[in-house]
PDB file of C-alpha atoms in Angstrom:
ATOM      1  CA  ASP A   1      10.592  -7.461  -4.788  1.00 86.00           C
ATOM      2  CA  PRO A   2       9.127  -4.534  -6.763  1.00 90.00           C
ATOM      3  CA  LEU A   3      10.272  -5.916 -10.127  1.00 92.00           C
ATOM      4  CA  ALA A   4       8.483  -9.210  -9.505  1.00 92.00           C
ATOM      5  CA  ALA A   5       5.358  -7.340  -8.377  1.00 91.00           C
ATOM      6  CA  ALA A   6       5.378  -5.182 -11.516  1.00 93.00           C
ATOM      7  CA  ILE A   7       5.832  -8.182 -13.806  1.00 93.00           C
ATOM      8  CA  GLY A   8       3.125 -10.084 -11.914  1.00 94.00           C
ATOM      9  CA  ALA A   9       0.766  -7.139 -12.410  1.00 93.00           C
ATOM     10  CA  GLY A  10       1.386  -7.280 -16.149  1.00 94.00           C
ATOM     11  CA  LEU A  11       3.306  -4.001 -16.399  1.00 93.00           C
ATOM     12  CA  ASP A  12       5.805  -3.592 -19.230  1.00 93.00           C
ATOM     13  CA  ILE A  13       8.873  -2.642 -17.212  1.00 92.00           C
ATOM     14  CA  THR A  14      11.122  -2.387 -20.294  1.00 93.00           C
ATOM     15  CA  LYS A  15       9.616   0.872 -21.574  1.00 93.00           C
ATOM     16  CA  PRO A  16      11.163   4.264 -20.722  1.00 93.00           C
ATOM     17  CA  ASN A  17       8.037   5.475 -18.923  1.00 92.00           C
ATOM     18  CA  GLY A  18       7.911   4.989 -15.159  1.00 92.00           C
ATOM     19  CA  CYS A  19       5.773   2.414 -13.363  1.00 93.00           C
ATOM     20  CA  MET A  20       5.081   2.879  -9.661  1.00 94.00           C
ATOM     21  CA  VAL A  21       4.708  -0.155  -7.416  1.00 95.00           C
ATOM     22  CA  VAL A  22       3.312   0.331  -3.895  1.00 92.00           C
ATOM     23  CA  ASP A  23       3.435  -2.463  -1.300  1.00 90.00           C
ATOM     24  CA  ILE A  24       1.369  -1.594   1.775  1.00 87.00           C
ATOM     25  CA  GLY A  25       2.418  -3.888   4.590  1.00 86.00           C
ATOM     26  CA  GLY A  26       1.521  -3.969   8.252  1.00 85.00           C
ATOM     27  CA  GLY A  27       4.306  -1.673   9.430  1.00 87.00           C
ATOM     28  CA  THR A  28       5.731  -0.019   6.332  1.00 90.00           C
ATOM     29  CA  CYS A  29       4.687   1.121   2.889  1.00 90.00           C
ATOM     30  CA  ASP A  30       7.327   0.381   0.252  1.00 93.00           C
ATOM     31  CA  ILE A  31       7.232   2.411  -2.961  1.00 95.00           C
ATOM     32  CA  ALA A  32       9.357   1.855  -6.066  1.00 96.00           C
ATOM     33  CA  VAL A  33       9.513   3.486  -9.492  1.00 96.00           C
ATOM     34  CA  ILE A  34      10.565   1.123 -12.274  1.00 96.00           C
ATOM     35  CA  SER A  35      11.727   2.074 -15.770  1.00 96.00           C
ATOM     36  CA  LEU A  36      13.843   0.417 -18.474  1.00 96.00           C
ATOM     37  CA  GLY A  37      13.856  -2.892 -16.588  1.00 94.00           C
ATOM     38  CA  GLY A  38      15.229  -1.595 -13.297  1.00 95.00           C
ATOM     39  CA  VAL A  39      14.322   0.200 -10.092  1.00 96.00           C
ATOM     40  CA  VAL A  40      14.923   3.933 -10.583  1.00 96.00           C
ATOM     41  CA  GLU A  41      13.872   5.075  -7.113  1.00 96.00           C
ATOM     42  CA  ARG A  42      12.816   3.288  -3.938  1.00 97.00           C
ATOM     43  CA  GLU A  43      11.422   4.574  -0.634  1.00 96.00           C
ATOM     44  CA  SER A  44       9.992   3.016   2.507  1.00 94.00           C
ATOM     45  CA  ILE A  45       7.764   4.960   4.901  1.00 91.00           C
ATOM     46  CA  LYS A  46       6.421   3.966   8.296  1.00 89.00           C
ATOM     47  CA  VAL A  47       2.768   4.658   7.462  1.00 83.00           C
ATOM     48  CA  ALA A  48       1.048   1.433   6.532  1.00 83.00           C
ATOM     49  CA  GLY A  49      -1.761  -1.007   7.197  1.00 82.00           C
ATOM     50  CA  ASP A  50      -1.666  -0.933  11.006  1.00 84.00           C
ATOM     51  CA  LYS A  51      -1.904   2.868  11.150  1.00 86.00           C
ATOM     52  CA  MET A  52      -4.623   2.849   8.492  1.00 84.00           C
ATOM     53  CA  ASP A  53      -6.624   0.259  10.456  1.00 85.00           C
ATOM     54  CA  ASN A  54      -6.280   2.353  13.616  1.00 87.00           C
ATOM     55  CA  ALA A  55      -7.399   5.485  11.740  1.00 88.00           C
ATOM     56  CA  ILE A  56     -10.529   3.664  10.501  1.00 87.00           C
ATOM     57  CA  ILE A  57     -11.303   2.395  14.022  1.00 89.00           C
ATOM     58  CA  LYS A  58     -10.939   5.930  15.428  1.00 92.00           C
ATOM     59  CA  TYR A  59     -13.070   7.469  12.644  1.00 92.00           C
ATOM     60  CA  VAL A  60     -15.948   5.002  13.125  1.00 90.00           C
ATOM     61  CA  ARG A  61     -15.804   5.481  16.911  1.00 90.00           C
ATOM     62  CA  ASN A  62     -15.903   9.292  16.648  1.00 94.00           C
ATOM     63  CA  LYS A  63     -18.376   9.592  13.756  1.00 94.00           C
ATOM     64  CA  TYR A  64     -20.834   6.795  14.588  1.00 93.00           C
ATOM     65  CA  LYS A  65     -20.096   6.099  18.282  1.00 91.00           C
ATOM     66  CA  LEU A  66     -19.379   2.458  17.413  1.00 91.00           C
ATOM     67  CA  MET A  67     -16.516   0.282  18.545  1.00 88.00           C
ATOM     68  CA  ILE A  68     -15.079  -1.948  15.837  1.00 87.00           C
ATOM     69  CA  GLY A  69     -12.083  -4.248  15.852  1.00 85.00           C
ATOM     70  CA  GLU A  70      -9.140  -4.650  13.520  1.00 81.00           C
ATOM     71  CA  LYS A  71     -10.859  -7.318  11.401  1.00 81.00           C
ATOM     72  CA  THR A  72     -13.782  -4.986  10.640  1.00 81.00           C
ATOM     73  CA  ALA A  73     -11.407  -2.091   9.930  1.00 76.00           C
ATOM     74  CA  LEU A  74      -9.440  -4.327   7.575  1.00 72.00           C
ATOM     75  CA  LEU A  75     -12.622  -5.181   5.672  1.00 72.00           C
ATOM     76  CA  SER A  76     -13.276  -1.450   5.240  1.00 62.00           C
ATOM     77  CA  THR A  77      -9.997  -0.991   3.341  1.00 59.00           C
ATOM     78  CA  SER A  78     -10.805  -3.677   0.775  1.00 56.00           C
ATOM     79  CA  VAL A  79     -14.018  -2.045  -0.461  1.00 48.00           C
TER      80      VAL A  79
END
């Protein structure tokens, strides 16, 4: 839930300015804009963690001629 995520992150969702919450999952990336205590806009796209991991694996293979797995690619995104 984007409202719960915004509150958990310490954002003041009651103000009239927009707060953007992005949830990057394995298969989708969910984006919500919150203002005045509610969700103003919400979108879900099919570019997310799995595609990002695969892009990192491909980049390292092409640039450095190294084969890495998903766990190593995942560690690269948390730096």
